[in-house]
Short mmCIF file of C-alpha atoms (C1' of nucleotides) in Angstrom, two decimals:
data_model
loop_
_atom_site.label_atom_id
_atom_site.label_comp_id
_atom_site.label_asym_id
_atom_site.label_seq_id
_atom_site.Cartn_x
_atom_site.Cartn_y
_atom_site.Cartn_z
CA MET Z 1 0.10 0.02 0.00
CA ASP Z 2 1.45 3.25 -0.99
CA ASP Z 3 1.81 6.50 1.01
CA LEU Z 4 -0.61 6.61 3.75
CA THR Z 5 0.91 9.23 5.84
CA GLU Z 6 -1.66 12.07 5.11
CA MET Z 7 -4.49 9.66 5.91
CA LEU Z 8 -2.83 8.45 9.20
CA LYS Z 9 -2.83 11.96 10.62
CA GLY Z 10 -4.66 12.01 13.68
CA THR Z 11 -5.20 8.34 13.88
CA LEU Z 12 -1.60 7.14 14.51
CA GLU Z 13 -1.74 8.72 17.83
CA GLY Z 14 -4.77 6.74 18.72
CA CYS Z 15 -3.26 3.51 17.55
CA VAL Z 16 -0.18 4.13 19.82
CA LEU Z 17 -2.63 4.81 22.72
CA GLU Z 18 -4.43 1.50 22.05
CA ILE Z 19 -1.13 -0.40 21.85
CA ILE Z 20 0.09 1.09 25.19
CA GLY Z 21 -3.37 0.49 26.64
CA SER Z 22 -3.32 -3.13 25.99
CA GLU Z 23 0.15 -3.56 27.77
CA GLU Z 24 2.80 -1.55 29.01
CA THR Z 25 5.55 -1.14 26.37
CA TYR Z 26 8.12 1.07 24.77
CA GLY Z 27 9.05 2.91 21.64
CA TYR Z 28 11.04 0.56 19.81
CA ALA Z 29 8.56 -2.31 20.34
CA ILE Z 30 5.42 -0.19 19.56
CA THR Z 31 7.06 0.65 16.08
CA ARG Z 32 7.70 -3.12 15.36
CA ARG Z 33 4.06 -3.78 16.30
CA LEU Z 34 2.63 -1.15 14.03
CA ASN Z 35 4.79 -2.43 11.23
CA GLU Z 36 3.58 -5.85 11.63
CA LEU Z 37 0.05 -4.57 11.97
CA GLY Z 38 0.27 -3.31 8.29
CA PHE Z 39 1.48 0.19 8.94
CA ALA Z 40 4.57 -0.71 7.20
CA ASP Z 41 6.09 2.77 6.58
CA VAL Z 42 5.82 3.92 10.20
CA VAL Z 43 9.13 4.89 11.38
CA GLU Z 44 10.80 5.02 14.89
CA GLY Z 45 11.17 8.78 14.61
CA THR Z 46 7.44 9.11 14.15
CA VAL Z 47 6.54 6.92 17.15
CA TYR Z 48 8.94 8.68 19.36
CA THR Z 49 7.50 12.07 18.62
CA ILE Z 50 4.02 10.60 19.45
CA LEU Z 51 5.32 9.30 22.59
CA LEU Z 52 6.93 12.59 23.59
CA ARG Z 53 3.59 14.22 22.81
CA LEU Z 54 1.62 11.80 24.92
CA GLU Z 55 3.97 12.36 27.73
CA LYS Z 56 3.86 16.16 27.42
CA LYS Z 57 0.03 15.90 27.23
CA GLY Z 58 0.16 13.93 30.67
CA LEU Z 59 -1.71 10.80 29.16
CA VAL Z 60 0.92 8.34 30.10
CA GLN Z 61 2.94 7.14 32.89
CA VAL Z 62 6.74 6.57 32.06
CA THR Z 63 9.16 4.11 33.76
CA LYS Z 64 12.71 3.70 32.74
CA ARG Z 65 14.15 0.22 32.98
CA PRO Z 66 17.35 -1.42 31.94
CA SER Z 67 17.13 -3.44 28.77
CA GLY Z 68 19.87 -6.30 28.82
CA LEU Z 69 20.19 -5.63 25.17
CA GLY Z 70 20.81 -2.12 24.33
CA PRO Z 71 20.21 1.15 26.30
CA PRO Z 72 17.49 1.41 28.92
CA ARG Z 73 13.98 1.41 27.75
CA LYS Z 74 11.21 4.00 28.58
CA PHE Z 75 8.19 1.88 29.16
CA TYR Z 76 4.63 3.59 28.62
CA ALA Z 77 1.48 3.05 30.40
CA LEU Z 78 -1.88 4.79 30.22
CA ASN Z 79 -3.12 6.62 33.18
CA ASP Z 80 -6.82 7.70 33.67
CA ALA Z 81 -6.51 10.77 31.25
CA GLY Z 82 -4.76 8.40 28.75
CA ARG Z 83 -7.74 5.90 29.02
CA GLN Z 84 -10.20 8.82 28.72
CA GLU Z 85 -8.27 9.96 25.55
CA LEU Z 86 -8.38 6.52 24.08
CA ALA Z 87 -12.09 6.24 24.59
CA THR Z 88 -12.76 9.51 22.80
CA PHE Z 89 -10.41 8.41 20.13
CA TRP Z 90 -12.37 5.47 19.30
CA ALA Z 91 -15.59 7.44 19.51
CA LYS Z 92 -14.33 9.83 16.84
CA TRP Z 93 -13.22 7.15 14.75
CA GLU Z 94 -16.55 5.47 14.93
CA TYR Z 95 -18.03 8.64 14.02
CA ILE Z 96 -16.02 9.29 11.00
CA THR Z 97 -16.22 5.89 9.63
CA SER Z 98 -19.90 5.94 9.78
CA ARG Z 99 -20.04 9.20 7.94
CA LEU Z 100 -17.58 8.03 5.32
CA GLY Z 101 -19.68 4.78 4.87
CA LYS Z 102 -22.76 6.91 4.43
CA LEU Z 103 -20.96 9.19 1.92
CA LYS Z 104 -19.72 6.06 -0.02
CA GLU Z 105 -23.11 4.50 -0.10
CA GLY Z 106 -24.34 7.63 -1.79
CA GLY Z 107 -26.23 8.70 1.39
CA ARG Z 108 -28.21 11.61 -0.05
CA MET C 1 -18.83 15.55 18.05
CA ASP C 2 -15.88 17.79 19.05
CA ASP C 3 -12.83 18.48 17.18
CA LEU C 4 -12.29 16.11 14.32
CA THR C 5 -9.91 18.35 12.23
CA GLU C 6 -6.80 16.34 12.90
CA MET C 7 -8.45 12.98 12.05
CA LEU C 8 -10.03 14.46 8.87
CA LYS C 9 -6.61 15.16 7.28
CA GLY C 10 -6.18 13.16 4.21
CA THR C 11 -9.86 12.08 4.20
CA LEU C 12 -11.66 15.45 3.60
CA GLU C 13 -10.08 15.80 0.11
CA GLY C 14 -11.33 12.12 -0.68
CA CYS C 15 -14.85 13.19 0.57
CA VAL C 16 -14.82 16.01 -1.82
CA LEU C 17 -13.71 13.93 -4.62
CA GLU C 18 -16.57 11.51 -3.84
CA ILE C 19 -19.08 14.36 -3.97
CA ILE C 20 -17.75 15.78 -7.01
CA GLY C 21 -17.66 12.30 -8.66
CA SER C 22 -21.46 11.70 -7.95
CA GLU C 23 -22.45 14.91 -9.60
CA GLU C 24 -21.00 18.19 -10.96
CA THR C 25 -21.18 20.71 -8.39
CA TYR C 26 -19.60 23.76 -6.91
CA GLY C 27 -17.75 24.92 -3.70
CA TYR C 28 -20.53 26.39 -1.62
CA ALA C 29 -22.82 23.41 -2.11
CA ILE C 30 -20.03 20.95 -1.42
CA THR C 31 -19.68 22.74 1.95
CA ARG C 32 -23.44 22.51 2.71
CA ARG C 33 -23.36 19.00 1.84
CA LEU C 34 -20.57 17.99 3.98
CA ASN C 35 -22.02 19.82 6.86
CA GLU C 36 -25.51 17.98 6.52
CA LEU C 37 -23.56 14.83 6.11
CA GLY C 38 -22.37 15.25 9.81
CA PHE C 39 -19.00 17.13 9.06
CA ALA C 40 -20.55 20.13 10.72
CA ASP C 41 -17.51 22.00 11.38
CA VAL C 42 -16.22 22.08 7.93
CA VAL C 43 -15.91 25.64 6.78
CA GLU C 44 -16.13 27.18 3.36
CA GLY C 45 -12.42 28.36 3.36
CA THR C 46 -11.28 24.60 4.00
CA VAL C 47 -13.44 23.34 1.02
CA TYR C 48 -12.10 26.06 -1.34
CA THR C 49 -8.43 25.27 -0.53
CA ILE C 50 -9.11 21.57 -1.33
CA LEU C 51 -10.82 22.59 -4.57
CA LEU C 52 -7.88 24.82 -5.56
CA ARG C 53 -5.57 21.75 -4.73
CA LEU C 54 -7.57 19.34 -6.80
CA GLU C 55 -7.46 21.81 -9.78
CA LYS C 56 -3.69 22.20 -9.42
CA LYS C 57 -3.20 18.58 -9.25
CA GLY C 58 -5.23 18.31 -12.51
CA LEU C 59 -7.89 15.98 -11.12
CA VAL C 60 -10.94 17.95 -11.99
CA GLN C 61 -12.46 19.92 -14.91
CA VAL C 62 -13.85 23.35 -14.07
CA THR C 63 -16.63 25.26 -15.56
CA LYS C 64 -17.76 28.70 -14.72
CA ARG C 65 -21.50 29.33 -14.81
CA PRO C 66 -23.66 32.48 -13.93
CA SER C 67 -25.79 31.83 -10.85
CA GLY C 68 -28.88 33.76 -10.69
CA LEU C 69 -28.56 34.36 -7.02
CA GLY C 70 -24.98 35.69 -6.36
CA PRO C 71 -21.74 35.59 -8.28
CA PRO C 72 -21.02 32.90 -10.82
CA ARG C 73 -20.25 29.40 -9.68
CA LYS C 74 -17.24 27.25 -10.38
CA PHE C 75 -18.63 23.77 -11.16
CA TYR C 76 -16.26 20.81 -10.72
CA ALA C 77 -16.41 17.36 -12.41
CA LEU C 78 -14.00 14.59 -12.14
CA ASN C 79 -11.77 13.73 -15.06
CA ASP C 80 -10.12 10.34 -15.71
CA ALA C 81 -7.16 11.22 -13.24
CA GLY C 82 -9.65 12.17 -10.71
CA ARG C 83 -11.72 9.02 -10.96
CA GLN C 84 -8.39 7.28 -10.65
CA GLU C 85 -7.38 9.18 -7.64
CA LEU C 86 -10.89 8.58 -5.96
CA ALA C 87 -10.45 4.91 -6.44
CA THR C 88 -7.04 4.91 -4.76
CA PHE C 89 -8.59 6.96 -2.03
CA TRP C 90 -11.18 4.35 -1.15
CA ALA C 91 -8.65 1.66 -1.36
CA LYS C 92 -6.48 3.42 1.10
CA TRP C 93 -9.50 3.91 3.26
CA GLU C 94 -10.35 0.24 3.19
CA TYR C 95 -6.92 -0.47 4.29
CA ILE C 96 -6.69 1.81 7.07
CA THR C 97 -10.10 0.90 8.44
CA SER C 98 -9.29 -2.87 8.19
CA ARG C 99 -5.95 -2.31 10.23
CA LEU C 100 -7.73 -0.12 12.77
CA GLY C 101 -10.36 -2.73 13.14
CA LYS C 102 -7.67 -5.37 13.68
CA LEU C 103 -6.03 -3.42 16.13
CA LYS C 104 -9.10 -2.54 17.93
CA GLU C 105 -10.16 -6.29 18.27
CA GLY C 106 -6.72 -6.67 19.96
CA GLY C 107 -5.33 -8.33 16.81
CA ARG C 108 -2.05 -9.86 18.21
"C1'" DA X 1 38.28 -3.67 17.81
"C1'" DG X 2 34.30 -3.30 15.20
"C1'" DC X 3 29.83 -4.54 13.30
"C1'" DG X 4 24.99 -5.10 13.62
"C1'" DG X 5 20.76 -4.90 16.28
"C1'" DT X 6 18.52 -2.38 19.97
"C1'" DA X 7 16.77 2.13 21.81
"C1'" DC X 8 16.09 7.01 22.05
"C1'" DT X 9 16.57 12.16 20.73
"C1'" DC X 10 16.13 16.29 17.82
"C1'" DG X 11 15.97 19.86 14.54
"C1'" DG X 12 13.80 20.61 10.33
"C1'" DT X 13 10.40 19.75 6.30
"C1'" DA X 14 5.76 19.07 3.91
"C1'" DT X 15 1.06 18.54 3.88
"C1'" DT X 16 -3.17 19.49 5.44
"C1'" DA X 17 -7.33 21.74 7.72
"C1'" DC X 18 -8.62 25.86 9.91
"C1'" DC X 19 -9.13 30.86 10.66
"C1'" DG X 20 -10.26 35.43 9.36
"C1'" DA X 21 -10.69 38.99 6.48
"C1'" DG X 22 -11.81 40.61 2.10
"C1'" DT X 23 -14.35 40.87 -2.46
"C1'" DA X 24 -18.64 40.75 -5.08
"C1'" DC X 25 -23.19 39.64 -6.84
"C1'" DT X 26 -28.28 39.16 -5.83
"C1'" DT X 27 -32.88 39.94 -3.77
"C1'" DG X 28 -35.95 41.97 -0.64
"C1'" DG X 29 -37.38 44.91 3.42
"C1'" DA X 30 -36.93 49.34 6.18
"C1'" DT E 1 -33.04 54.16 -1.82
"C1'" DC E 2 -30.02 51.85 0.96
"C1'" DC E 3 -28.65 48.34 3.79
"C1'" DA E 4 -28.81 43.46 5.47
"C1'" DA E 5 -28.58 38.89 4.45
"C1'" DG E 6 -27.69 35.01 1.62
"C1'" DT E 7 -24.67 33.18 -2.02
"C1'" DA E 8 -20.07 32.53 -3.86
"C1'" DC E 9 -15.13 32.75 -4.13
"C1'" DT E 10 -9.96 34.29 -2.85
"C1'" DC E 11 -6.02 34.54 -0.09
"C1'" DG E 12 -2.41 35.06 3.59
"C1'" DG E 13 -1.29 33.07 7.75
"C1'" DT E 14 -1.55 29.48 11.70
"C1'" DA E 15 -1.25 24.94 14.03
"C1'" DA E 16 -0.89 20.03 14.15
"C1'" DT E 17 0.92 16.09 12.42
"C1'" DA E 18 3.82 12.48 10.32
"C1'" DC E 19 8.22 12.17 8.09
"C1'" DC E 20 13.10 12.49 7.30
"C1'" DG E 21 17.80 12.42 8.58
"C1'" DA E 22 21.37 12.44 11.34
"C1'" DG E 23 23.26 11.65 15.75
"C1'" DT E 24 24.01 9.35 20.34
"C1'" DA E 25 24.43 5.31 23.00
"C1'" DC E 26 24.53 0.61 24.82
"C1'" DC E 27 25.04 -4.33 24.08
"C1'" DG E 28 26.74 -8.97 22.54
"C1'" DC E 29 29.15 -11.70 18.89
"C1'" DT E 30 32.76 -12.47 15.93
#
DNA sequence: AGCGGTACTCGGTATTACCGAGTACTTGGA
DNA sequence: TCCAAGTACTCGGTAATACCGAGTACCGCT
């Protein structure tokens, strides 16, 4: 699938939230996970900027832990605000997909 | 539904393509149509920038016609390139929704 | 010692939707 | 007659976001 970057704007952050929400994890692993999910072109730099943003917005709790193979990892977990944000993300997503579906079916 | 603007990035242009594809129409009417479809906050300025962009990319054919109530209208219709672009837009959209769905269902 | 894989940071760029103000044309009421 | 309101388009600037690229650093293996 060719360039999806414009269409991912606004949704990628939600994807990261969802991944973090399902288990405490760290940047590098999140990138791999997104890649294997089909978001093949998402690159580490992008994920880290999202992570930094989430931290700045106060949606995640960060814990640094030694890695064993490489530098220490920053593990991310959702806090209450993060879970709230994730819920509204899915609500928005549902809303948009329903509208797009309507449009596509020629909803007039 | 509160602020959807970030999530609309990349999809709004596709919506406009779809609307133009279903019938030859003009900016003001497209805005009204988007609003009634549920994209309530989309504003004229936004639609016109998209329209200008589509024209610049050579995806539409433009015809100016007098209006009867107000200044002349610029009617837009898809050309072959535009129909092609619309098809790939929907393909990308399907792709992303399927990935998001998978992610949401805890696809692991 | 050096290479490859793991792991994070940071400055800059492009694209996109939004905002706001402006222009202009028409009809209808004060 | 003039002004308000609805129709219709233009344009310069802003904010948010994903991407890019280069850099730093740590580890185990050969």
